Amino acid sequence: MKDKREYVKRMKPESLMMSYGYKPEWSEGSVKSPIFQTSTFTFKTAEQGKAHFELAYGKRTLGPDEEPGLVYTRINNPDIEILEDRLCLWDGAEACAAFASGMAAISTTLMEVLQPGDLVAFCEPLYGGTEHFLREFLPKMKIESVSFLPGQTIDEVREVIKRSGKADKLALLYFESPANPTNGLVDIDMVVQLGKEFSTKDRKVLTAIDNTFLGPIFQHPLKHGIDLVIYSATKYIGGHSDVIAGATLGSAEMIHRVKALRSMLGTMVGAHTGWLLMRSLETLKPRMMLQCENAKKIAEWLSHHPKVRKVYYPGLLKPGDPQYEIYQRQCDAPGAMISFDIVGGEREAFRFLNSMKLIKLAVSLGSTESLAEHPFSMTHCGVDDHVKRHTGLTESLVRVSIGVEDPEDLIWDIDQALKYVEMAGETKVEAAASEGVK
Ligand SMILES: *Cc1c(COP(=O)(O)O)cnc(C)c1O
């Protein structure tokens, strides 16, 4: 249901998030779209039902002014459609498919675009579930992968692919940027360039990015020529730590294929979650802007703290650093994910995490509340040692997702928790006493 109203073309996404793709006359003048909590939809006539099914099964293509009719919620539902139309606006995408989770988006998309014998080249570390899917599940489908590292040059990545001996089978380049948890940037233009180089007349190498960390507000990879943009909508898009969802965006043709497999697998988002995400989208930009402003202040403050050895945050990059050049080309703002090394090791990092009061100790990110975790032992416990060494992922690293709280209050909390780190040389009795601080 693409919104064809004239004024829409001149509006920014944030102005359209409350109304785009929905007409109040569809539901008794209701300003908000209702939750279409239904599994199935009635046909006006048997002829209409037949026409809808012909489309759903690809027996004919959509007419120029035709919209696919509603049949059954595994195939489509207004709350899912309106959500998808709105998500398209931020990334300038032709089409979007919304999913029950980020992992549902990733697995469904990869299964649709890959086939037995294919090779995937990916940048590690990836989100744990994604890496597991690539390394453990896809080989069962006879799909192999090779990996490269953030910061590697185009020549080095090209070499990695060639050395695999299967460069002619390369089907997909897959990456995350900024990389989790150390915010290393992967050059989007480099990946697009490699995709072109390895493509042949009858074989296009696709490129896909998991844009969860900066998108859809601060990074727009489709505009750089990336084919597929994927999200865990559980994070910034949902933004309230209360839903699990995902999305894939790209050309109408690609998303049509992805949606066909989604209908078969049943990995679509539910109507209720779709509706909640529409509510989240109304405040997406102000939330991410505020989170980013908070993060800039906190990263700057951390970079001067004597108990902090190194802060990993794109906002602290300096001209002259190759990472800074990449940042300038592809990011509109540094986002709200900060990692930092505490002076010491696991013991000091744990002491810090156990002493926070306002900030909660939990994985996940992008929500209104600030969350902190220990990547080495938690989100990245399965990552290979060589990747850990290369990316600076050590026992002293702490990752914080900055929320919308008052930045002074967040700094106060981090400051008081860092004081417990200073006591790292004390006796067991004192240590036990401070364990109670939570
Ligand atoms: C959380 C996350 C995922 C997985 O998303 P779910 O919604 O939990 O399935 C994938 N990629 C990134 C970068 C993530 O942070």
CSV table of C-alpha atoms and ligand atoms in Angstrom, one decimal:
chain,number,residue,atom,x,y,z
A,1,MET,CA,0.0,0.0,0.0
A,2,LYS,CA,2.6,2.6,-1.1
A,3,ASP,CA,1.4,6.1,-0.1
A,4,LYS,CA,1.0,8.1,-3.3
A,5,ARG,CA,-0.2,11.3,-1.8
A,6,GLU,CA,1.6,14.3,-3.4
A,7,TYR,CA,2.8,16.1,-0.2
A,8,VAL,CA,4.4,13.0,1.0
A,9,LYS,CA,7.2,13.3,-1.5
A,10,ARG,CA,8.5,16.5,0.0
A,11,MET,CA,8.4,15.3,3.6
A,12,LYS,CA,11.2,13.9,5.8
A,13,PRO,CA,10.6,10.5,7.3
A,14,GLU,CA,10.2,11.8,10.8
A,15,SER,CA,7.2,13.9,9.6
A,16,LEU,CA,5.6,10.8,8.1
A,17,MET,CA,6.0,8.2,10.8
A,18,MET,CA,2.6,9.0,12.4
A,19,SER,CA,0.6,8.7,9.2
A,20,TYR,CA,2.4,7.2,6.2
A,21,GLY,CA,0.7,4.3,4.5
A,22,TYR,CA,-2.5,4.4,6.6
A,23,LYS,CA,-5.8,6.1,5.9
A,24,PRO,CA,-8.2,6.8,8.8
A,25,GLU,CA,-11.2,5.9,6.6
A,26,TRP,CA,-10.1,2.3,6.6
A,27,SER,CA,-11.0,2.1,10.2
A,28,GLU,CA,-13.9,4.4,11.4
A,29,GLY,CA,-11.7,7.5,11.3
A,30,SER,CA,-9.3,6.1,13.8
A,31,VAL,CA,-6.2,8.3,13.8
A,32,LYS,CA,-4.0,5.3,14.6
A,33,SER,CA,-4.0,2.1,12.7
A,34,PRO,CA,-5.8,-0.5,14.8
A,35,ILE,CA,-4.2,-3.8,15.5
A,36,PHE,CA,-5.5,-6.2,12.9
A,37,GLN,CA,-5.4,-9.1,15.2
A,38,THR,CA,-6.7,-11.6,12.7
A,39,SER,CA,-5.3,-14.7,11.1
A,40,THR,CA,-7.4,-14.5,7.9
A,41,PHE,CA,-9.2,-12.0,5.6
A,42,THR,CA,-12.5,-12.4,3.8
A,43,PHE,CA,-12.7,-12.1,0.0
A,44,LYS,CA,-15.5,-10.1,-1.5
A,45,THR,CA,-16.1,-12.7,-4.2
A,46,ALA,CA,-14.6,-16.0,-5.1
A,47,GLU,CA,-13.1,-14.3,-8.2
A,48,GLN,CA,-11.2,-11.9,-6.0
A,49,GLY,CA,-10.0,-14.8,-3.8
A,50,LYS,CA,-8.7,-16.5,-7.0
A,51,ALA,CA,-7.0,-13.3,-8.1
A,52,HIS,CA,-5.3,-12.9,-4.7
A,53,PHE,CA,-4.0,-16.5,-4.7
A,54,GLU,CA,-2.6,-16.2,-8.3
A,55,LEU,CA,-0.5,-13.3,-7.0
A,56,ALA,CA,0.5,-15.0,-3.8
A,57,TYR,CA,1.7,-18.0,-5.7
A,58,GLY,CA,3.5,-16.0,-8.4
A,59,LYS,CA,1.2,-17.3,-11.2
A,60,ARG,CA,0.9,-13.7,-12.4
A,61,THR,CA,2.6,-10.4,-11.6
A,62,LEU,CA,1.1,-7.3,-10.0
A,63,GLY,CA,-0.7,-4.9,-12.3
A,64,PRO,CA,0.7,-1.3,-12.4
A,65,ASP,CA,-1.9,0.1,-9.9
A,66,GLU,CA,-2.8,-3.2,-8.2
A,67,GLU,CA,-2.0,-3.9,-4.5
A,68,PRO,CA,-1.6,-7.5,-3.3
A,69,GLY,CA,-4.8,-8.4,-1.6
A,70,LEU,CA,-5.0,-9.5,2.0
A,71,VAL,CA,-5.3,-13.3,2.3
A,72,TYR,CA,-3.8,-14.7,5.5
A,73,THR,CA,-1.5,-13.1,8.1
A,74,ARG,CA,1.4,-15.4,7.4
A,75,ILE,CA,1.4,-13.9,3.9
A,76,ASN,CA,0.4,-10.4,4.9
A,77,ASN,CA,-1.4,-8.1,7.4
A,78,PRO,CA,-2.0,-4.3,7.4
A,79,ASP,CA,0.1,-3.8,10.5
A,80,ILE,CA,3.0,-5.5,8.9
A,81,GLU,CA,2.5,-3.7,5.6
A,82,ILE,CA,2.3,-0.2,7.1
A,83,LEU,CA,5.3,-0.9,9.2
A,84,GLU,CA,7.3,-2.0,6.2
A,85,ASP,CA,6.3,1.0,4.2
A,86,ARG,CA,7.4,3.3,7.0
A,87,LEU,CA,10.7,1.5,7.5
A,88,CYS,CA,11.4,2.0,3.7
A,89,LEU,CA,11.4,5.7,4.2
A,90,TRP,CA,14.4,5.9,6.5
A,91,ASP,CA,16.7,3.9,4.2
A,92,GLY,CA,15.3,5.1,0.9
A,93,ALA,CA,14.5,1.4,0.1
A,94,GLU,CA,12.1,0.2,-2.5
A,95,ALA,CA,10.7,-2.6,-0.3
A,96,CYS,CA,11.0,-4.1,3.2
A,97,ALA,CA,10.1,-7.4,4.8
A,98,ALA,CA,9.5,-7.4,8.6
A,99,PHE,CA,10.3,-10.5,10.6
A,100,ALA,CA,9.7,-12.1,14.0
A,101,SER,CA,13.3,-11.4,15.0
A,102,GLY,CA,16.6,-10.1,13.7
A,103,MET,CA,17.7,-13.7,13.4
A,104,ALA,CA,14.6,-14.6,11.4
A,105,ALA,CA,15.4,-11.7,9.0
A,106,ILE,CA,19.0,-12.8,8.7
A,107,SER,CA,18.4,-16.6,8.3
A,108,THR,CA,15.4,-16.2,5.9
A,109,THR,CA,17.3,-13.7,3.8
A,110,LEU,CA,20.5,-15.7,3.6
A,111,MET,CA,18.6,-18.9,2.8
A,112,GLU,CA,16.8,-17.1,0.0
A,113,VAL,CA,19.8,-15.6,-1.7
A,114,LEU,CA,22.2,-18.6,-1.3
A,115,GLN,CA,22.3,-22.0,-2.8
A,116,PRO,CA,24.4,-25.2,-2.4
A,117,GLY,CA,28.0,-24.7,-3.6
A,118,ASP,CA,28.0,-21.0,-2.8
A,119,LEU,CA,30.7,-19.1,-0.9
A,120,VAL,CA,30.0,-16.3,1.6
A,121,ALA,CA,32.7,-13.8,2.7
A,122,PHE,CA,32.0,-12.2,6.0
A,123,CYS,CA,33.7,-9.8,8.4
A,124,GLU,CA,34.1,-11.1,11.9
A,125,PRO,CA,33.2,-10.9,14.6
A,126,LEU,CA,29.5,-10.9,13.7
A,127,TYR,CA,26.6,-11.1,16.0
A,128,GLY,CA,26.9,-14.5,17.7
A,129,GLY,CA,23.7,-15.9,16.2
A,130,THR,CA,24.7,-14.9,12.7
A,131,GLU,CA,28.1,-16.3,13.0
A,132,HIS,CA,26.7,-19.6,14.3
A,133,PHE,CA,24.3,-19.7,11.4
A,134,LEU,CA,27.1,-19.1,8.9
A,135,ARG,CA,29.6,-21.5,10.5
A,136,GLU,CA,27.3,-24.3,11.7
A,137,PHE,CA,24.0,-24.3,9.8
A,138,LEU,CA,24.9,-23.2,6.3
A,139,PRO,CA,27.6,-25.8,5.7
A,140,LYS,CA,24.8,-28.4,6.1
A,141,MET,CA,23.3,-26.8,3.1
A,142,LYS,CA,26.8,-27.1,1.4
A,143,ILE,CA,27.3,-23.3,1.7
A,144,GLU,CA,30.9,-22.5,2.9
A,145,SER,CA,32.3,-19.2,4.2
A,146,VAL,CA,35.5,-17.3,4.6
A,147,SER,CA,36.1,-14.4,7.0
A,148,PHE,CA,38.0,-11.2,7.0
A,149,LEU,CA,38.6,-8.6,9.7
A,150,PRO,CA,37.6,-5.0,10.3
A,151,GLY,CA,40.4,-2.6,9.2
A,152,GLN,CA,41.7,-5.0,6.5
A,153,THR,CA,42.4,-3.2,3.2
A,154,ILE,CA,40.6,-4.0,-0.1
A,155,ASP,CA,43.7,-5.9,-1.3
A,156,GLU,CA,43.8,-8.0,1.9
A,157,VAL,CA,40.1,-8.9,1.7
A,158,ARG,CA,40.4,-9.7,-2.0
A,159,GLU,CA,43.3,-12.0,-1.2
A,160,VAL,CA,41.3,-13.8,1.5
A,161,ILE,CA,38.6,-14.5,-1.0
A,162,LYS,CA,41.0,-15.7,-3.7
A,163,ARG,CA,42.9,-17.9,-1.3
A,164,SER,CA,39.7,-19.8,-0.5
A,165,GLY,CA,40.0,-21.3,-4.0
A,166,LYS,CA,36.3,-20.7,-4.5
A,167,ALA,CA,36.2,-17.1,-5.6
A,168,ASP,CA,34.2,-18.1,-8.6
A,169,LYS,CA,31.5,-19.3,-6.2
A,170,LEU,CA,31.3,-16.1,-4.2
A,171,ALA,CA,27.7,-15.2,-3.8
A,172,LEU,CA,27.5,-12.9,-0.8
A,173,LEU,CA,29.6,-10.4,1.1
A,174,TYR,CA,28.2,-9.9,4.6
A,175,PHE,CA,29.2,-7.5,7.4
A,176,GLU,CA,28.3,-5.3,10.3
A,177,SER,CA,29.6,-1.8,10.8
A,178,PRO,CA,30.3,-0.5,13.3
A,179,ALA,CA,31.6,-3.9,14.4
A,180,ASN,CA,30.4,-5.1,17.8
A,181,PRO,CA,31.8,-4.5,20.4
A,182,THR,CA,34.8,-2.4,19.5
A,183,ASN,CA,33.1,-0.1,17.0
A,184,GLY,CA,35.6,-0.8,14.2
A,185,LEU,CA,34.3,0.5,10.9
A,186,VAL,CA,34.1,-1.6,7.8
A,187,ASP,CA,34.3,0.5,4.6
A,188,ILE,CA,30.9,0.2,2.9
A,189,ASP,CA,32.3,1.4,-0.4
A,190,MET,CA,35.0,-1.2,-0.3
A,191,VAL,CA,32.5,-4.0,0.1
A,192,VAL,CA,30.4,-2.6,-2.8
A,193,GLN,CA,33.6,-2.4,-4.9
A,194,LEU,CA,34.5,-6.0,-4.1
A,195,GLY,CA,30.9,-7.1,-4.9
A,196,LYS,CA,31.3,-5.6,-8.4
A,197,GLU,CA,34.8,-7.0,-8.9
A,198,PHE,CA,33.7,-10.6,-8.2
A,199,SER,CA,30.5,-10.4,-10.1
A,200,THR,CA,30.3,-11.8,-13.6
A,201,LYS,CA,27.9,-11.3,-16.5
A,202,ASP,CA,25.6,-14.1,-15.3
A,203,ARG,CA,26.4,-14.0,-11.6
A,204,LYS,CA,25.9,-11.0,-9.4
A,205,VAL,CA,27.7,-11.1,-6.0
A,206,LEU,CA,25.3,-9.6,-3.5
A,207,THR,CA,26.3,-7.4,-0.6
A,208,ALA,CA,24.4,-7.3,2.7
A,209,ILE,CA,25.0,-5.3,5.9
A,210,ASP,CA,23.5,-5.7,9.4
A,211,ASN,CA,22.8,-2.0,10.0
A,212,THR,CA,21.5,-2.5,13.6
A,213,PHE,CA,24.1,-0.3,15.3
A,214,LEU,CA,23.7,3.0,13.4
A,215,GLY,CA,20.7,2.6,11.2
A,216,PRO,CA,18.3,3.6,10.1
A,217,ILE,CA,19.0,7.1,11.3
A,218,PHE,CA,22.7,7.6,11.1
A,219,GLN,CA,23.8,5.2,8.3
A,220,HIS,CA,22.2,4.5,4.9
A,221,PRO,CA,24.0,1.7,3.1
A,222,LEU,CA,21.6,1.3,0.2
A,223,LYS,CA,22.6,4.8,-0.9
A,224,HIS,CA,26.2,3.5,-1.2
A,225,GLY,CA,25.0,0.6,-3.5
A,226,ILE,CA,24.6,-2.2,-0.9
A,227,ASP,CA,22.0,-4.7,-2.0
A,228,LEU,CA,20.4,-5.7,1.3
A,229,VAL,CA,20.1,-3.9,4.7
A,230,ILE,CA,19.2,-6.0,7.7
A,231,TYR,CA,18.1,-5.1,11.2
A,232,SER,CA,17.4,-6.5,14.5
A,233,ALA,CA,14.4,-4.2,15.2
A,234,THR,CA,14.7,-5.5,18.8
A,235,LYS,CA,17.3,-2.8,19.3
A,236,TYR,CA,17.0,0.9,18.2
A,237,ILE,CA,13.9,0.5,16.0
A,238,GLY,CA,11.9,-1.1,18.8
A,239,GLY,CA,13.9,0.9,21.3
A,240,HIS,CA,12.1,0.0,24.5
A,241,SER,CA,13.4,-3.5,25.3
A,242,ASP,CA,9.9,-5.0,25.0
A,243,VAL,CA,9.7,-6.6,21.5
A,244,ILE,CA,11.8,-9.0,19.4
A,245,ALA,CA,11.6,-8.3,15.7
A,246,GLY,CA,13.7,-7.8,12.5
A,247,ALA,CA,13.6,-6.4,9.0
A,248,THR,CA,15.3,-6.7,5.6
A,249,LEU,CA,15.3,-3.9,3.0
A,250,GLY,CA,16.3,-3.7,-0.6
A,251,SER,CA,15.0,-3.6,-4.1
A,252,ALA,CA,11.4,-4.6,-4.8
A,253,GLU,CA,12.7,-7.7,-6.7
A,254,MET,CA,14.9,-8.9,-3.9
A,255,ILE,CA,12.4,-8.3,-1.2
A,256,HIS,CA,9.7,-10.0,-3.3
A,257,ARG,CA,11.9,-13.2,-3.2
A,258,VAL,CA,12.6,-12.8,0.5
A,259,LYS,CA,8.9,-12.4,1.3
A,260,ALA,CA,8.1,-15.6,-0.7
A,261,LEU,CA,10.4,-17.6,1.6
A,262,ARG,CA,9.1,-15.8,4.6
A,263,SER,CA,5.6,-16.9,3.8
A,264,MET,CA,6.7,-20.5,3.5
A,265,LEU,CA,8.7,-20.5,6.7
A,266,GLY,CA,6.3,-18.3,8.7
A,267,THR,CA,9.1,-16.0,10.0
A,268,MET,CA,7.0,-12.8,9.6
A,269,VAL,CA,6.5,-10.4,12.4
A,270,GLY,CA,3.1,-10.6,14.2
A,271,ALA,CA,0.4,-7.9,13.9
A,272,HIS,CA,0.7,-6.9,17.5
A,273,THR,CA,4.5,-6.5,17.4
A,274,GLY,CA,4.1,-4.7,14.0
A,275,TRP,CA,1.8,-2.2,15.7
A,276,LEU,CA,4.1,-1.7,18.7
A,277,LEU,CA,7.0,-1.1,16.2
A,278,MET,CA,4.9,1.6,14.5
A,279,ARG,CA,4.5,3.3,17.8
A,280,SER,CA,8.3,3.0,18.3
A,281,LEU,CA,9.0,4.5,14.9
A,282,GLU,CA,7.2,7.7,15.8
A,283,THR,CA,10.0,8.6,18.3
A,284,LEU,CA,12.9,6.8,16.6
A,285,LYS,CA,14.7,9.9,15.4
A,286,PRO,CA,14.4,11.9,18.6
A,287,ARG,CA,15.4,8.9,20.7
A,288,MET,CA,18.5,8.1,18.6
A,289,MET,CA,19.5,11.8,18.5
A,290,LEU,CA,19.3,12.1,22.3
A,291,GLN,CA,21.0,8.8,22.9
A,292,CYS,CA,23.8,9.9,20.6
A,293,GLU,CA,24.2,13.3,22.3
A,294,ASN,CA,24.3,11.5,25.6
A,295,ALA,CA,26.9,9.1,24.3
A,296,LYS,CA,29.1,11.8,22.9
A,297,LYS,CA,29.3,13.5,26.4
A,298,ILE,CA,29.9,10.2,28.2
A,299,ALA,CA,32.6,9.0,25.7
A,300,GLU,CA,34.4,12.3,26.1
A,301,TRP,CA,34.2,12.2,29.9
A,302,LEU,CA,35.4,8.5,29.9
A,303,SER,CA,38.4,9.4,27.7
A,304,HIS,CA,39.8,11.5,30.5
A,305,HIS,CA,39.2,9.0,33.4
A,306,PRO,CA,42.3,7.6,35.0
A,307,LYS,CA,40.7,4.1,35.4
A,308,VAL,CA,39.8,3.9,31.7
A,309,ARG,CA,42.6,2.8,29.4
A,310,LYS,CA,40.9,3.2,26.0
A,311,VAL,CA,37.5,4.2,24.8
A,312,TYR,CA,36.1,2.7,21.5
A,313,TYR,CA,33.6,5.2,20.1
A,314,PRO,CA,33.5,6.6,16.5
A,315,GLY,CA,32.9,10.1,17.9
A,316,LEU,CA,36.4,10.1,19.3
A,317,LEU,CA,38.1,9.3,16.0
A,318,LYS,CA,40.6,12.0,14.9
A,319,PRO,CA,41.5,13.2,11.3
A,320,GLY,CA,44.4,11.3,9.9
A,321,ASP,CA,43.1,8.0,11.2
A,322,PRO,CA,41.9,5.8,8.3
A,323,GLN,CA,38.9,4.9,10.4
A,324,TYR,CA,38.1,8.6,10.5
A,325,GLU,CA,38.0,8.8,6.7
A,326,ILE,CA,35.6,5.9,6.6
A,327,TYR,CA,33.5,7.5,9.3
A,328,GLN,CA,33.2,10.7,7.4
A,329,ARG,CA,32.1,8.9,4.2
A,330,GLN,CA,29.4,6.6,5.7
A,331,CYS,CA,28.2,7.7,9.1
A,332,ASP,CA,26.0,10.8,9.9
A,333,ALA,CA,26.7,10.5,13.7
A,334,PRO,CA,28.6,8.2,16.0
A,335,GLY,CA,25.6,6.5,17.6
A,336,ALA,CA,25.2,5.5,21.2
A,337,MET,CA,27.3,2.3,21.7
A,338,ILE,CA,30.5,2.9,23.7
A,339,SER,CA,33.0,0.3,24.7
A,340,PHE,CA,36.0,0.9,27.0
A,341,ASP,CA,38.9,-0.9,28.6
A,342,ILE,CA,39.0,-0.6,32.4
A,343,VAL,CA,42.5,-0.5,33.9
A,344,GLY,CA,42.9,-4.1,35.0
A,345,GLY,CA,41.2,-7.3,33.7
A,346,GLU,CA,38.0,-9.3,34.2
A,347,ARG,CA,38.0,-8.8,38.0
A,348,GLU,CA,38.1,-5.0,37.6
A,349,ALA,CA,35.5,-5.0,34.8
A,350,PHE,CA,33.2,-7.2,36.9
A,351,ARG,CA,33.7,-5.0,39.9
A,352,PHE,CA,32.6,-2.0,37.8
A,353,LEU,CA,29.5,-3.9,36.3
A,354,ASN,CA,28.5,-5.1,39.8
A,355,SER,CA,28.6,-1.6,41.2
A,356,MET,CA,26.4,0.2,38.7
A,357,LYS,CA,23.1,1.5,40.2
A,358,LEU,CA,21.1,3.2,37.4
A,359,ILE,CA,22.6,1.4,34.4
A,360,LYS,CA,21.4,-2.2,34.2
A,361,LEU,CA,23.6,-5.2,33.7
A,362,ALA,CA,22.1,-6.9,30.6
A,363,VAL,CA,22.9,-7.7,27.0
A,364,SER,CA,20.9,-6.2,24.1
A,365,LEU,CA,21.1,-2.5,23.2
A,366,GLY,CA,19.5,0.5,21.6
A,367,SER,CA,16.7,0.9,24.2
A,368,THR,CA,15.6,4.0,26.2
A,369,GLU,CA,17.4,2.6,29.3
A,370,SER,CA,21.2,2.3,29.4
A,371,LEU,CA,22.5,-1.2,29.6
A,372,ALA,CA,26.1,-2.5,30.2
A,373,GLU,CA,27.7,-5.9,29.7
A,374,HIS,CA,31.0,-7.8,29.5
A,375,PRO,CA,31.5,-8.8,25.8
A,376,PHE,CA,34.5,-11.2,26.5
A,377,SER,CA,32.5,-13.5,28.8
A,378,MET,CA,28.9,-12.7,27.6
A,379,THR,CA,27.9,-11.7,24.0
A,380,HIS,CA,31.3,-12.6,22.5
A,381,CYS,CA,32.3,-15.7,24.6
A,382,GLY,CA,32.2,-17.9,21.4
A,383,VAL,CA,34.5,-15.6,19.3
A,384,ASP,CA,37.8,-17.1,18.1
A,385,ASP,CA,41.0,-16.0,20.0
A,386,HIS,CA,42.6,-14.5,16.9
A,387,VAL,CA,39.6,-12.3,16.3
A,388,LYS,CA,39.6,-11.3,19.9
A,389,ARG,CA,43.2,-10.3,19.7
A,390,HIS,CA,42.9,-8.5,16.4
A,391,THR,CA,39.9,-6.4,17.4
A,392,GLY,CA,41.1,-5.6,20.9
A,393,LEU,CA,38.4,-7.7,22.6
A,394,THR,CA,39.9,-8.4,26.0
A,395,GLU,CA,38.8,-9.2,29.6
A,396,SER,CA,39.0,-5.6,30.6
A,397,LEU,CA,36.4,-4.4,28.0
A,398,VAL,CA,33.0,-3.2,29.0
A,399,ARG,CA,30.2,-2.3,26.5
A,400,VAL,CA,27.6,0.3,27.3
A,401,SER,CA,24.4,1.1,25.3
A,402,ILE,CA,23.5,4.6,26.2
A,403,GLY,CA,19.8,5.4,26.8
A,404,VAL,CA,17.8,8.6,27.1
A,405,GLU,CA,18.5,9.3,30.8
A,406,ASP,CA,20.0,12.5,31.9
A,407,PRO,CA,23.7,12.4,30.9
A,408,GLU,CA,24.9,13.9,34.2
A,409,ASP,CA,23.1,11.0,36.0
A,410,LEU,CA,24.7,8.4,33.8
A,411,ILE,CA,28.1,10.0,34.3
A,412,TRP,CA,27.5,10.0,38.1
A,413,ASP,CA,26.6,6.3,37.9
A,414,ILE,CA,29.7,5.3,35.9
A,415,ASP,CA,31.9,7.5,38.1
A,416,GLN,CA,30.7,5.9,41.3
A,417,ALA,CA,31.0,2.4,39.8
A,418,LEU,CA,34.5,3.1,38.6
A,419,LYS,CA,35.5,4.0,42.2
A,420,TYR,CA,35.0,0.3,43.2
A,421,VAL,CA,37.5,-0.6,40.5
A,422,GLU,CA,40.1,1.4,42.4
A,423,MET,CA,39.8,-0.9,45.3
A,424,ALA,CA,41.0,-3.8,43.3
A,425,GLY,CA,44.0,-4.4,45.6
A,426,GLU,CA,42.0,-4.8,48.8
A,427,THR,CA,41.4,-7.7,51.2
A,428,LYS,CA,38.7,-10.4,50.7
A,429,VAL,CA,36.5,-8.9,53.5
A,430,GLU,CA,36.3,-5.5,51.7
A,431,ALA,CA,35.7,-7.2,48.4
A,432,ALA,CA,32.8,-9.2,49.9
A,433,ALA,CA,31.4,-6.0,51.3
A,434,SER,CA,31.4,-4.3,48.0
A,435,GLU,CA,29.8,-7.3,46.2
A,436,GLY,CA,26.6,-6.2,48.0
A,437,VAL,CA,26.6,-2.8,46.1
A,438,LYS,CA,24.3,-3.2,43.2
B,1,LIG,C1,20.5,-8.5,18.5
B,1,LIG,C2,21.2,-8.5,17.2
B,1,LIG,C3,20.8,-9.5,16.2
B,1,LIG,C4,19.8,-10.5,16.5
B,1,LIG,O1,18.5,-9.9,16.6
B,1,LIG,P1,17.3,-10.6,17.4
B,1,LIG,O2,16.2,-9.6,17.2
B,1,LIG,O3,17.8,-10.8,18.8
B,1,LIG,O4,17.0,-11.9,16.7
B,1,LIG,C5,21.5,-9.4,15.0
B,1,LIG,N1,22.5,-8.5,14.7
B,1,LIG,C6,22.8,-7.6,15.6
B,1,LIG,C7,23.9,-6.6,15.3
B,1,LIG,C8,22.2,-7.6,16.9
B,1,LIG,O5,22.6,-6.6,17.8
